[in-house]
Amino acid sequence: RHMRAHRGRRLTVVDRGFRLRLPGGVMECHDWRAFAMLCAGVFVIMMDQNLMAPNLSAIAHDFGFDDTERDVRLGGHISVAFFLLGLPAALVIGVLTDVIQRKRILVWTMILGQGPCVLALFVSSYWELFAIRTLTGVAVGGALPIVYSMVGDLFPANSRSYASMIVGMAMNFGGMFGQGVAGYLGPSFGWRVPFAVVGTFGLIVAAVVQNFAVEPRRGVADGGDGGLGASAAAAAAAAAAAPVDAPRD
């Protein structure tokens, strides 16, 4: 295959992959674009995790709840359902990642999480809100098996800790971004608008992932395709052996 290489003091780029020398070791990735799409997907899925928190009082007022009902029904029951149903979802989706294309599962998980957020514009009762938050919880819980399965095929064993760190950062930034949107937009435009904004953005990212992300081949990071290390070494050797033009007068 055609191979392009760029070599620096710390970074070697080969085709879609790279090798980055860090103080604690070497980080290798077989397809940085696929990994970027994966991080975008998990960022989007985690955006809606804390959308309710900044506007609990406004939601409670809308539904006619007092302070106790707000804490119990909004802060308690919905939160429990959100995370409780994520547990079996993780088990089911974890099994599906071995039999169905993972990019497809990731996209549908994003749609499952973001679609109900858009529907929050039309919520008029507590139980409708309960239902859409439960669906979002299924998406949040089910995302983890997909993400780490794909990470295992994008990074060799000695680089997966670095990849997990970056994925964790994407999750945290996603939650922070969503909560920030809710905090800024909720008081001015109502508590439903942040759900719609985050959900619409998430559906757009899901479409981008569907059309541009590439499914990593299973087992490639464990030597199934020769590994990035072999490609990078071959490219570096070729670059070193290439003749250097003598300076001209």
PDB file of C-alpha atoms in Angstrom:
ATOM      1  CA  ARG A   1       0.000   0.000   0.000  1.00  0.00           C
ATOM      2  CA  HIS A   2       1.011   3.591  -0.473  1.00  0.00           C
ATOM      3  CA  MET A   3       2.667   4.853   2.666  1.00  0.00           C
ATOM      4  CA  ARG A   4       3.535   8.392   3.641  1.00  0.00           C
ATOM      5  CA  ALA A   5       5.814   9.065   6.566  1.00  0.00           C
ATOM      6  CA  HIS A   6       6.700  12.152   8.524  1.00  0.00           C
ATOM      7  CA  ARG A   7       9.323  11.881  11.195  1.00  0.00           C
ATOM      8  CA  GLY A   8      10.117  14.339  13.950  1.00  0.00           C
ATOM      9  CA  ARG A   9      12.065  14.158  17.168  1.00  0.00           C
ATOM     10  CA  ARG A  10       9.088  12.830  19.086  1.00  0.00           C
ATOM     11  CA  LEU A  11       6.385  12.139  16.499  1.00  0.00           C
ATOM     12  CA  THR A  12       6.324   9.702  13.595  1.00  0.00           C
ATOM     13  CA  VAL A  13       3.254   9.737  11.360  1.00  0.00           C
ATOM     14  CA  VAL A  14       2.597   6.824   9.001  1.00  0.00           C
ATOM     15  CA  ASP A  15      -0.541   6.901   6.853  1.00  0.00           C
ATOM     16  CA  ARG A  16      -3.387   7.228   9.366  1.00  0.00           C
ATOM     17  CA  GLY A  17      -1.348   6.151  12.382  1.00  0.00           C
ATOM     18  CA  PHE A  18       1.262   7.757  14.558  1.00  0.00           C
ATOM     19  CA  ARG A  19       3.934   6.966  17.126  1.00  0.00           C
ATOM     20  CA  LEU A  20       4.557   9.557  19.838  1.00  0.00           C
ATOM     21  CA  ARG A  21       7.518   9.286  22.212  1.00  0.00           C
ATOM     22  CA  LEU A  22       6.530  10.374  25.727  1.00  0.00           C
ATOM     23  CA  PRO A  23       8.636  10.639  28.908  1.00  0.00           C
ATOM     24  CA  GLY A  24       7.020   7.468  30.279  1.00  0.00           C
ATOM     25  CA  GLY A  25       7.029   5.423  27.085  1.00  0.00           C
ATOM     26  CA  VAL A  26       5.684   5.353  23.542  1.00  0.00           C
ATOM     27  CA  MET A  27       2.099   5.944  22.433  1.00  0.00           C
ATOM     28  CA  GLU A  28       1.083   4.325  19.150  1.00  0.00           C
ATOM     29  CA  CYS A  29      -2.214   4.591  17.296  1.00  0.00           C
ATOM     30  CA  HIS A  30      -3.157   2.774  14.099  1.00  0.00           C
ATOM     31  CA  ASP A  31      -5.761   5.319  12.948  1.00  0.00           C
ATOM     32  CA  TRP A  32      -5.863   8.721  14.600  1.00  0.00           C
ATOM     33  CA  ARG A  33      -8.927   9.790  12.622  1.00  0.00           C
ATOM     34  CA  ALA A  34     -10.920   6.802  13.838  1.00  0.00           C
ATOM     35  CA  PHE A  35      -9.804   7.558  17.390  1.00  0.00           C
ATOM     36  CA  ALA A  36     -10.798  11.224  17.021  1.00  0.00           C
ATOM     37  CA  MET A  37     -14.255  10.166  15.860  1.00  0.00           C
ATOM     38  CA  LEU A  38     -14.492   7.755  18.782  1.00  0.00           C
ATOM     39  CA  CYS A  39     -13.641  10.517  21.259  1.00  0.00           C
ATOM     40  CA  ALA A  40     -16.184  12.808  19.586  1.00  0.00           C
ATOM     41  CA  GLY A  41     -18.805  10.101  19.999  1.00  0.00           C
ATOM     42  CA  VAL A  42     -18.142   9.567  23.692  1.00  0.00           C
ATOM     43  CA  PHE A  43     -17.987  13.344  24.232  1.00  0.00           C
ATOM     44  CA  VAL A  44     -21.472  13.655  22.762  1.00  0.00           C
ATOM     45  CA  ILE A  45     -22.896  10.732  24.725  1.00  0.00           C
ATOM     46  CA  MET A  46     -21.672  12.199  28.009  1.00  0.00           C
ATOM     47  CA  MET A  47     -22.883  15.743  27.259  1.00  0.00           C
ATOM     48  CA  ASP A  48     -26.389  15.073  28.512  1.00  0.00           C
ATOM     49  CA  GLN A  49     -25.373  13.291  31.714  1.00  0.00           C
ATOM     50  CA  ASN A  50     -25.778  16.399  33.924  1.00  0.00           C
ATOM     51  CA  LEU A  51     -28.212  18.497  31.918  1.00  0.00           C
ATOM     52  CA  MET A  52     -30.831  18.533  34.659  1.00  0.00           C
ATOM     53  CA  ALA A  53     -28.579  19.567  37.536  1.00  0.00           C
ATOM     54  CA  PRO A  54     -28.360  23.346  36.936  1.00  0.00           C
ATOM     55  CA  ASN A  55     -32.137  23.677  36.414  1.00  0.00           C
ATOM     56  CA  LEU A  56     -33.682  21.319  38.970  1.00  0.00           C
ATOM     57  CA  SER A  57     -35.589  24.133  40.678  1.00  0.00           C
ATOM     58  CA  ALA A  58     -36.990  25.396  37.373  1.00  0.00           C
ATOM     59  CA  ILE A  59     -38.102  21.878  36.398  1.00  0.00           C
ATOM     60  CA  ALA A  60     -39.698  21.376  39.808  1.00  0.00           C
ATOM     61  CA  HIS A  61     -41.565  24.673  39.511  1.00  0.00           C
ATOM     62  CA  ASP A  62     -42.792  23.678  36.048  1.00  0.00           C
ATOM     63  CA  PHE A  63     -44.223  20.424  37.403  1.00  0.00           C
ATOM     64  CA  GLY A  64     -45.566  21.962  40.606  1.00  0.00           C
ATOM     65  CA  PHE A  65     -43.171  20.131  42.933  1.00  0.00           C
ATOM     66  CA  ASP A  66     -42.176  21.401  46.344  1.00  0.00           C
ATOM     67  CA  ASP A  67     -38.576  21.181  47.579  1.00  0.00           C
ATOM     68  CA  THR A  68     -38.988  17.651  48.925  1.00  0.00           C
ATOM     69  CA  GLU A  69     -40.570  16.339  45.716  1.00  0.00           C
ATOM     70  CA  ARG A  70     -37.840  18.066  43.711  1.00  0.00           C
ATOM     71  CA  ASP A  71     -35.104  16.295  45.656  1.00  0.00           C
ATOM     72  CA  VAL A  72     -36.833  12.902  45.734  1.00  0.00           C
ATOM     73  CA  ARG A  73     -38.405  12.679  42.278  1.00  0.00           C
ATOM     74  CA  LEU A  74     -35.978  14.703  40.170  1.00  0.00           C
ATOM     75  CA  GLY A  75     -32.755  14.315  42.098  1.00  0.00           C
ATOM     76  CA  GLY A  76     -33.476  10.784  43.313  1.00  0.00           C
ATOM     77  CA  HIS A  77     -35.816   8.648  41.215  1.00  0.00           C
ATOM     78  CA  ILE A  78     -34.723   9.894  37.786  1.00  0.00           C
ATOM     79  CA  SER A  79     -31.048   9.706  38.716  1.00  0.00           C
ATOM     80  CA  VAL A  80     -31.422   6.124  39.967  1.00  0.00           C
ATOM     81  CA  ALA A  81     -33.264   5.063  36.802  1.00  0.00           C
ATOM     82  CA  PHE A  82     -30.690   6.865  34.661  1.00  0.00           C
ATOM     83  CA  PHE A  83     -27.788   4.831  36.039  1.00  0.00           C
ATOM     84  CA  LEU A  84     -29.612   1.624  36.996  1.00  0.00           C
ATOM     85  CA  LEU A  85     -30.727   0.811  33.459  1.00  0.00           C
ATOM     86  CA  GLY A  86     -27.264   1.638  32.184  1.00  0.00           C
ATOM     87  CA  LEU A  87     -25.928  -1.496  33.889  1.00  0.00           C
ATOM     88  CA  PRO A  88     -27.872  -4.111  31.867  1.00  0.00           C
ATOM     89  CA  ALA A  89     -27.408  -1.933  28.764  1.00  0.00           C
ATOM     90  CA  ALA A  90     -23.642  -2.243  29.176  1.00  0.00           C
ATOM     91  CA  LEU A  91     -23.940  -6.037  29.354  1.00  0.00           C
ATOM     92  CA  VAL A  92     -26.174  -6.311  26.294  1.00  0.00           C
ATOM     93  CA  ILE A  93     -24.194  -3.881  24.155  1.00  0.00           C
ATOM     94  CA  GLY A  94     -20.952  -5.509  25.309  1.00  0.00           C
ATOM     95  CA  VAL A  95     -22.148  -8.788  23.807  1.00  0.00           C
ATOM     96  CA  LEU A  96     -23.341  -7.099  20.615  1.00  0.00           C
ATOM     97  CA  THR A  97     -19.917  -5.537  20.011  1.00  0.00           C
ATOM     98  CA  ASP A  98     -18.629  -9.045  19.163  1.00  0.00           C
ATOM     99  CA  VAL A  99     -21.283  -9.760  16.526  1.00  0.00           C
ATOM    100  CA  ILE A 100     -22.277  -6.383  15.018  1.00  0.00           C
ATOM    101  CA  GLN A 101     -20.190  -3.630  13.461  1.00  0.00           C
ATOM    102  CA  ARG A 102     -19.151  -1.435  16.364  1.00  0.00           C
ATOM    103  CA  LYS A 103     -19.376   1.838  14.481  1.00  0.00           C
ATOM    104  CA  ARG A 104     -23.022   1.108  13.789  1.00  0.00           C
ATOM    105  CA  ILE A 105     -23.672   0.354  17.473  1.00  0.00           C
ATOM    106  CA  LEU A 106     -21.884   3.556  18.481  1.00  0.00           C
ATOM    107  CA  VAL A 107     -23.984   5.656  16.112  1.00  0.00           C
ATOM    108  CA  TRP A 108     -27.234   4.106  17.291  1.00  0.00           C
ATOM    109  CA  THR A 109     -26.163   4.596  20.898  1.00  0.00           C
ATOM    110  CA  MET A 110     -25.560   8.269  20.163  1.00  0.00           C
ATOM    111  CA  ILE A 111     -28.991   8.542  18.540  1.00  0.00           C
ATOM    112  CA  LEU A 112     -30.595   6.759  21.502  1.00  0.00           C
ATOM    113  CA  GLY A 113     -29.000   9.261  23.856  1.00  0.00           C
ATOM    114  CA  GLN A 114     -29.483  12.464  21.864  1.00  0.00           C
ATOM    115  CA  GLY A 115     -32.863  11.850  20.244  1.00  0.00           C
ATOM    116  CA  PRO A 116     -34.744  11.917  23.578  1.00  0.00           C
ATOM    117  CA  CYS A 117     -32.948  15.152  24.466  1.00  0.00           C
ATOM    118  CA  VAL A 118     -34.506  16.843  21.458  1.00  0.00           C
ATOM    119  CA  LEU A 119     -37.905  15.460  22.498  1.00  0.00           C
ATOM    120  CA  ALA A 120     -37.519  17.294  25.819  1.00  0.00           C
ATOM    121  CA  LEU A 121     -38.919  20.329  23.994  1.00  0.00           C
ATOM    122  CA  PHE A 122     -42.314  18.605  24.077  1.00  0.00           C
ATOM    123  CA  VAL A 123     -42.213  17.239  27.628  1.00  0.00           C
ATOM    124  CA  SER A 124     -45.270  18.262  29.645  1.00  0.00           C
ATOM    125  CA  SER A 125     -45.275  15.783  32.540  1.00  0.00           C
ATOM    126  CA  TYR A 126     -42.904  14.219  35.027  1.00  0.00           C
ATOM    127  CA  TRP A 127     -43.257  10.727  33.578  1.00  0.00           C
ATOM    128  CA  GLU A 128     -42.389  11.927  30.095  1.00  0.00           C
ATOM    129  CA  LEU A 129     -39.192  13.428  31.494  1.00  0.00           C
ATOM    130  CA  PHE A 130     -38.570  10.205  33.429  1.00  0.00           C
ATOM    131  CA  ALA A 131     -38.858   8.174  30.195  1.00  0.00           C
ATOM    132  CA  ILE A 132     -36.480  10.286  28.102  1.00  0.00           C
ATOM    133  CA  ARG A 133     -33.863  10.434  30.863  1.00  0.00           C
ATOM    134  CA  THR A 134     -34.037   6.656  31.231  1.00  0.00           C
ATOM    135  CA  LEU A 135     -33.306   6.207  27.517  1.00  0.00           C
ATOM    136  CA  THR A 136     -30.368   8.574  27.821  1.00  0.00           C
ATOM    137  CA  GLY A 137     -29.053   6.510  30.739  1.00  0.00           C
ATOM    138  CA  VAL A 138     -29.156   3.385  28.576  1.00  0.00           C
ATOM    139  CA  ALA A 139     -26.996   5.178  26.001  1.00  0.00           C
ATOM    140  CA  VAL A 140     -24.491   6.402  28.602  1.00  0.00           C
ATOM    141  CA  GLY A 141     -24.093   2.961  30.145  1.00  0.00           C
ATOM    142  CA  GLY A 142     -23.908   1.183  26.806  1.00  0.00           C
ATOM    143  CA  ALA A 143     -21.230   3.448  25.367  1.00  0.00           C
ATOM    144  CA  LEU A 144     -18.364   2.148  27.493  1.00  0.00           C
ATOM    145  CA  PRO A 145     -18.099  -1.401  26.049  1.00  0.00           C
ATOM    146  CA  ILE A 146     -18.080  -0.029  22.503  1.00  0.00           C
ATOM    147  CA  VAL A 147     -15.445   2.574  23.246  1.00  0.00           C
ATOM    148  CA  TYR A 148     -12.977   0.294  24.982  1.00  0.00           C
ATOM    149  CA  SER A 149     -13.488  -2.485  22.434  1.00  0.00           C
ATOM    150  CA  MET A 150     -12.498  -0.104  19.638  1.00  0.00           C
ATOM    151  CA  VAL A 151      -9.622   1.331  21.671  1.00  0.00           C
ATOM    152  CA  GLY A 152      -8.222  -2.188  21.945  1.00  0.00           C
ATOM    153  CA  ASP A 153      -8.044  -2.418  18.151  1.00  0.00           C
ATOM    154  CA  LEU A 154      -6.640   1.061  17.604  1.00  0.00           C
ATOM    155  CA  PHE A 155      -3.802   0.865  20.136  1.00  0.00           C
ATOM    156  CA  PRO A 156      -1.288  -1.859  21.030  1.00  0.00           C
ATOM    157  CA  ALA A 157      -1.169  -3.094  24.610  1.00  0.00           C
ATOM    158  CA  ASN A 158       1.612  -0.703  25.692  1.00  0.00           C
ATOM    159  CA  SER A 159      -0.399   2.358  24.536  1.00  0.00           C
ATOM    160  CA  ARG A 160      -3.892   1.540  25.808  1.00  0.00           C
ATOM    161  CA  SER A 161      -3.391   3.285  29.130  1.00  0.00           C
ATOM    162  CA  TYR A 162      -2.676   6.542  27.268  1.00  0.00           C
ATOM    163  CA  ALA A 163      -5.731   5.987  25.073  1.00  0.00           C
ATOM    164  CA  SER A 164      -7.922   5.305  28.114  1.00  0.00           C
ATOM    165  CA  MET A 165      -6.704   8.557  29.626  1.00  0.00           C
ATOM    166  CA  ILE A 166      -7.734  10.511  26.530  1.00  0.00           C
ATOM    167  CA  VAL A 167     -11.127   8.770  26.403  1.00  0.00           C
ATOM    168  CA  GLY A 168     -11.662   9.638  30.067  1.00  0.00           C
ATOM    169  CA  MET A 169     -10.835  13.264  29.335  1.00  0.00           C
ATOM    170  CA  ALA A 170     -13.351  13.290  26.464  1.00  0.00           C
ATOM    171  CA  MET A 171     -16.008  11.911  28.824  1.00  0.00           C
ATOM    172  CA  ASN A 172     -15.305  14.550  31.466  1.00  0.00           C
ATOM    173  CA  PHE A 173     -15.209  17.396  28.962  1.00  0.00           C
ATOM    174  CA  GLY A 174     -18.492  16.167  27.493  1.00  0.00           C
ATOM    175  CA  GLY A 175     -20.193  16.219  30.889  1.00  0.00           C
ATOM    176  CA  MET A 176     -18.692  19.625  31.662  1.00  0.00           C
ATOM    177  CA  PHE A 177     -19.791  21.055  28.315  1.00  0.00           C
ATOM    178  CA  GLY A 178     -23.360  19.805  28.694  1.00  0.00           C
ATOM    179  CA  GLN A 179     -23.690  21.118  32.225  1.00  0.00           C
ATOM    180  CA  GLY A 180     -22.249  24.466  31.141  1.00  0.00           C
ATOM    181  CA  VAL A 181     -24.771  24.742  28.304  1.00  0.00           C
ATOM    182  CA  ALA A 182     -27.614  23.970  30.738  1.00  0.00           C
ATOM    183  CA  GLY A 183     -26.295  26.495  33.244  1.00  0.00           C
ATOM    184  CA  TYR A 184     -25.993  29.310  30.705  1.00  0.00           C
ATOM    185  CA  LEU A 185     -29.091  28.718  28.569  1.00  0.00           C
ATOM    186  CA  GLY A 186     -31.536  27.377  31.142  1.00  0.00           C
ATOM    187  CA  PRO A 187     -32.165  30.562  33.173  1.00  0.00           C
ATOM    188  CA  SER A 188     -32.667  32.657  30.021  1.00  0.00           C
ATOM    189  CA  PHE A 189     -34.516  30.325  27.644  1.00  0.00           C
ATOM    190  CA  GLY A 190     -36.065  27.678  29.876  1.00  0.00           C
ATOM    191  CA  TRP A 191     -34.843  24.285  31.045  1.00  0.00           C
ATOM    192  CA  ARG A 192     -35.975  22.469  27.872  1.00  0.00           C
ATOM    193  CA  VAL A 193     -33.798  24.467  25.466  1.00  0.00           C
ATOM    194  CA  PRO A 194     -30.418  23.098  26.684  1.00  0.00           C
ATOM    195  CA  PHE A 195     -31.704  19.562  26.063  1.00  0.00           C
ATOM    196  CA  ALA A 196     -32.658  20.462  22.507  1.00  0.00           C
ATOM    197  CA  VAL A 197     -29.372  22.265  21.798  1.00  0.00           C
ATOM    198  CA  VAL A 198     -27.231  19.423  23.136  1.00  0.00           C
ATOM    199  CA  GLY A 199     -29.386  16.787  21.429  1.00  0.00           C
ATOM    200  CA  THR A 200     -29.258  18.520  18.037  1.00  0.00           C
ATOM    201  CA  PHE A 201     -25.485  18.903  18.245  1.00  0.00           C
ATOM    202  CA  GLY A 202     -25.194  15.237  19.212  1.00  0.00           C
ATOM    203  CA  LEU A 203     -27.279  14.068  16.259  1.00  0.00           C
ATOM    204  CA  ILE A 204     -25.080  16.092  13.903  1.00  0.00           C
ATOM    205  CA  VAL A 205     -21.953  14.463  15.329  1.00  0.00           C
ATOM    206  CA  ALA A 206     -23.637  11.048  14.997  1.00  0.00           C
ATOM    207  CA  ALA A 207     -24.191  11.739  11.281  1.00  0.00           C
ATOM    208  CA  VAL A 208     -20.525  12.732  10.903  1.00  0.00           C
ATOM    209  CA  VAL A 209     -19.367   9.539  12.637  1.00  0.00           C
ATOM    210  CA  GLN A 210     -21.663   7.438  10.458  1.00  0.00           C
ATOM    211  CA  ASN A 211     -20.362   8.948   7.222  1.00  0.00           C
ATOM    212  CA  PHE A 212     -16.664   9.445   7.968  1.00  0.00           C
ATOM    213  CA  ALA A 213     -15.531   7.141  10.796  1.00  0.00           C
ATOM    214  CA  VAL A 214     -13.737   3.913   9.847  1.00  0.00           C
ATOM    215  CA  GLU A 215     -14.303   0.680  11.752  1.00  0.00           C
ATOM    216  CA  PRO A 216     -10.916  -0.622  13.004  1.00  0.00           C
ATOM    217  CA  ARG A 217     -10.137  -4.211  12.063  1.00  0.00           C
ATOM    218  CA  ARG A 218     -10.397  -6.582  14.983  1.00  0.00           C
ATOM    219  CA  GLY A 219      -7.039  -7.706  16.321  1.00  0.00           C
ATOM    220  CA  VAL A 220      -4.956  -5.339  14.184  1.00  0.00           C
ATOM    221  CA  ALA A 221      -3.312  -3.748  17.232  1.00  0.00           C
ATOM    222  CA  ASP A 222      -2.123  -7.151  18.436  1.00  0.00           C
ATOM    223  CA  GLY A 223      -0.216  -7.919  15.269  1.00  0.00           C
ATOM    224  CA  GLY A 224      -2.976  -8.888  12.878  1.00  0.00           C
ATOM    225  CA  ASP A 225      -1.750  -6.395  10.270  1.00  0.00           C
ATOM    226  CA  GLY A 226       1.897  -6.192  11.149  1.00  0.00           C
ATOM    227  CA  GLY A 227       1.281  -3.365  13.637  1.00  0.00           C
ATOM    228  CA  LEU A 228       2.049   0.301  13.351  1.00  0.00           C
ATOM    229  CA  GLY A 229       5.475  -0.363  14.789  1.00  0.00           C
ATOM    230  CA  ALA A 230       6.470  -2.367  11.734  1.00  0.00           C
ATOM    231  CA  SER A 231       5.111   0.288   9.370  1.00  0.00           C
ATOM    232  CA  ALA A 232       6.783   3.111  11.244  1.00  0.00           C
ATOM    233  CA  ALA A 233      10.079   1.251  11.382  1.00  0.00           C
ATOM    234  CA  ALA A 234       9.946   0.537   7.656  1.00  0.00           C
ATOM    235  CA  ALA A 235       9.148   4.169   6.866  1.00  0.00           C
ATOM    236  CA  ALA A 236      11.924   5.427   9.120  1.00  0.00           C
ATOM    237  CA  ALA A 237      14.410   3.031   7.519  1.00  0.00           C
ATOM    238  CA  ALA A 238      13.365   4.140   4.051  1.00  0.00           C
ATOM    239  CA  ALA A 239      13.747   7.784   5.008  1.00  0.00           C
ATOM    240  CA  ALA A 240      17.200   7.145   6.467  1.00  0.00           C
ATOM    241  CA  ALA A 241      18.342   5.264   3.364  1.00  0.00           C
ATOM    242  CA  ALA A 242      17.117   7.904   0.923  1.00  0.00           C
ATOM    243  CA  PRO A 243      19.933   9.828  -0.760  1.00  0.00           C
ATOM    244  CA  VAL A 244      20.470  13.414   0.310  1.00  0.00           C
ATOM    245  CA  ASP A 245      20.998  16.022  -2.411  1.00  0.00           C
ATOM    246  CA  ALA A 246      24.365  17.731  -2.165  1.00  0.00           C
ATOM    247  CA  PRO A 247      24.233  21.506  -1.691  1.00  0.00           C
ATOM    248  CA  ARG A 248      24.507  23.458  -4.911  1.00  0.00           C
ATOM    249  CA  ASP A 249      26.654  26.498  -5.450  1.00  0.00           C
TER     250      ASP A 249
END
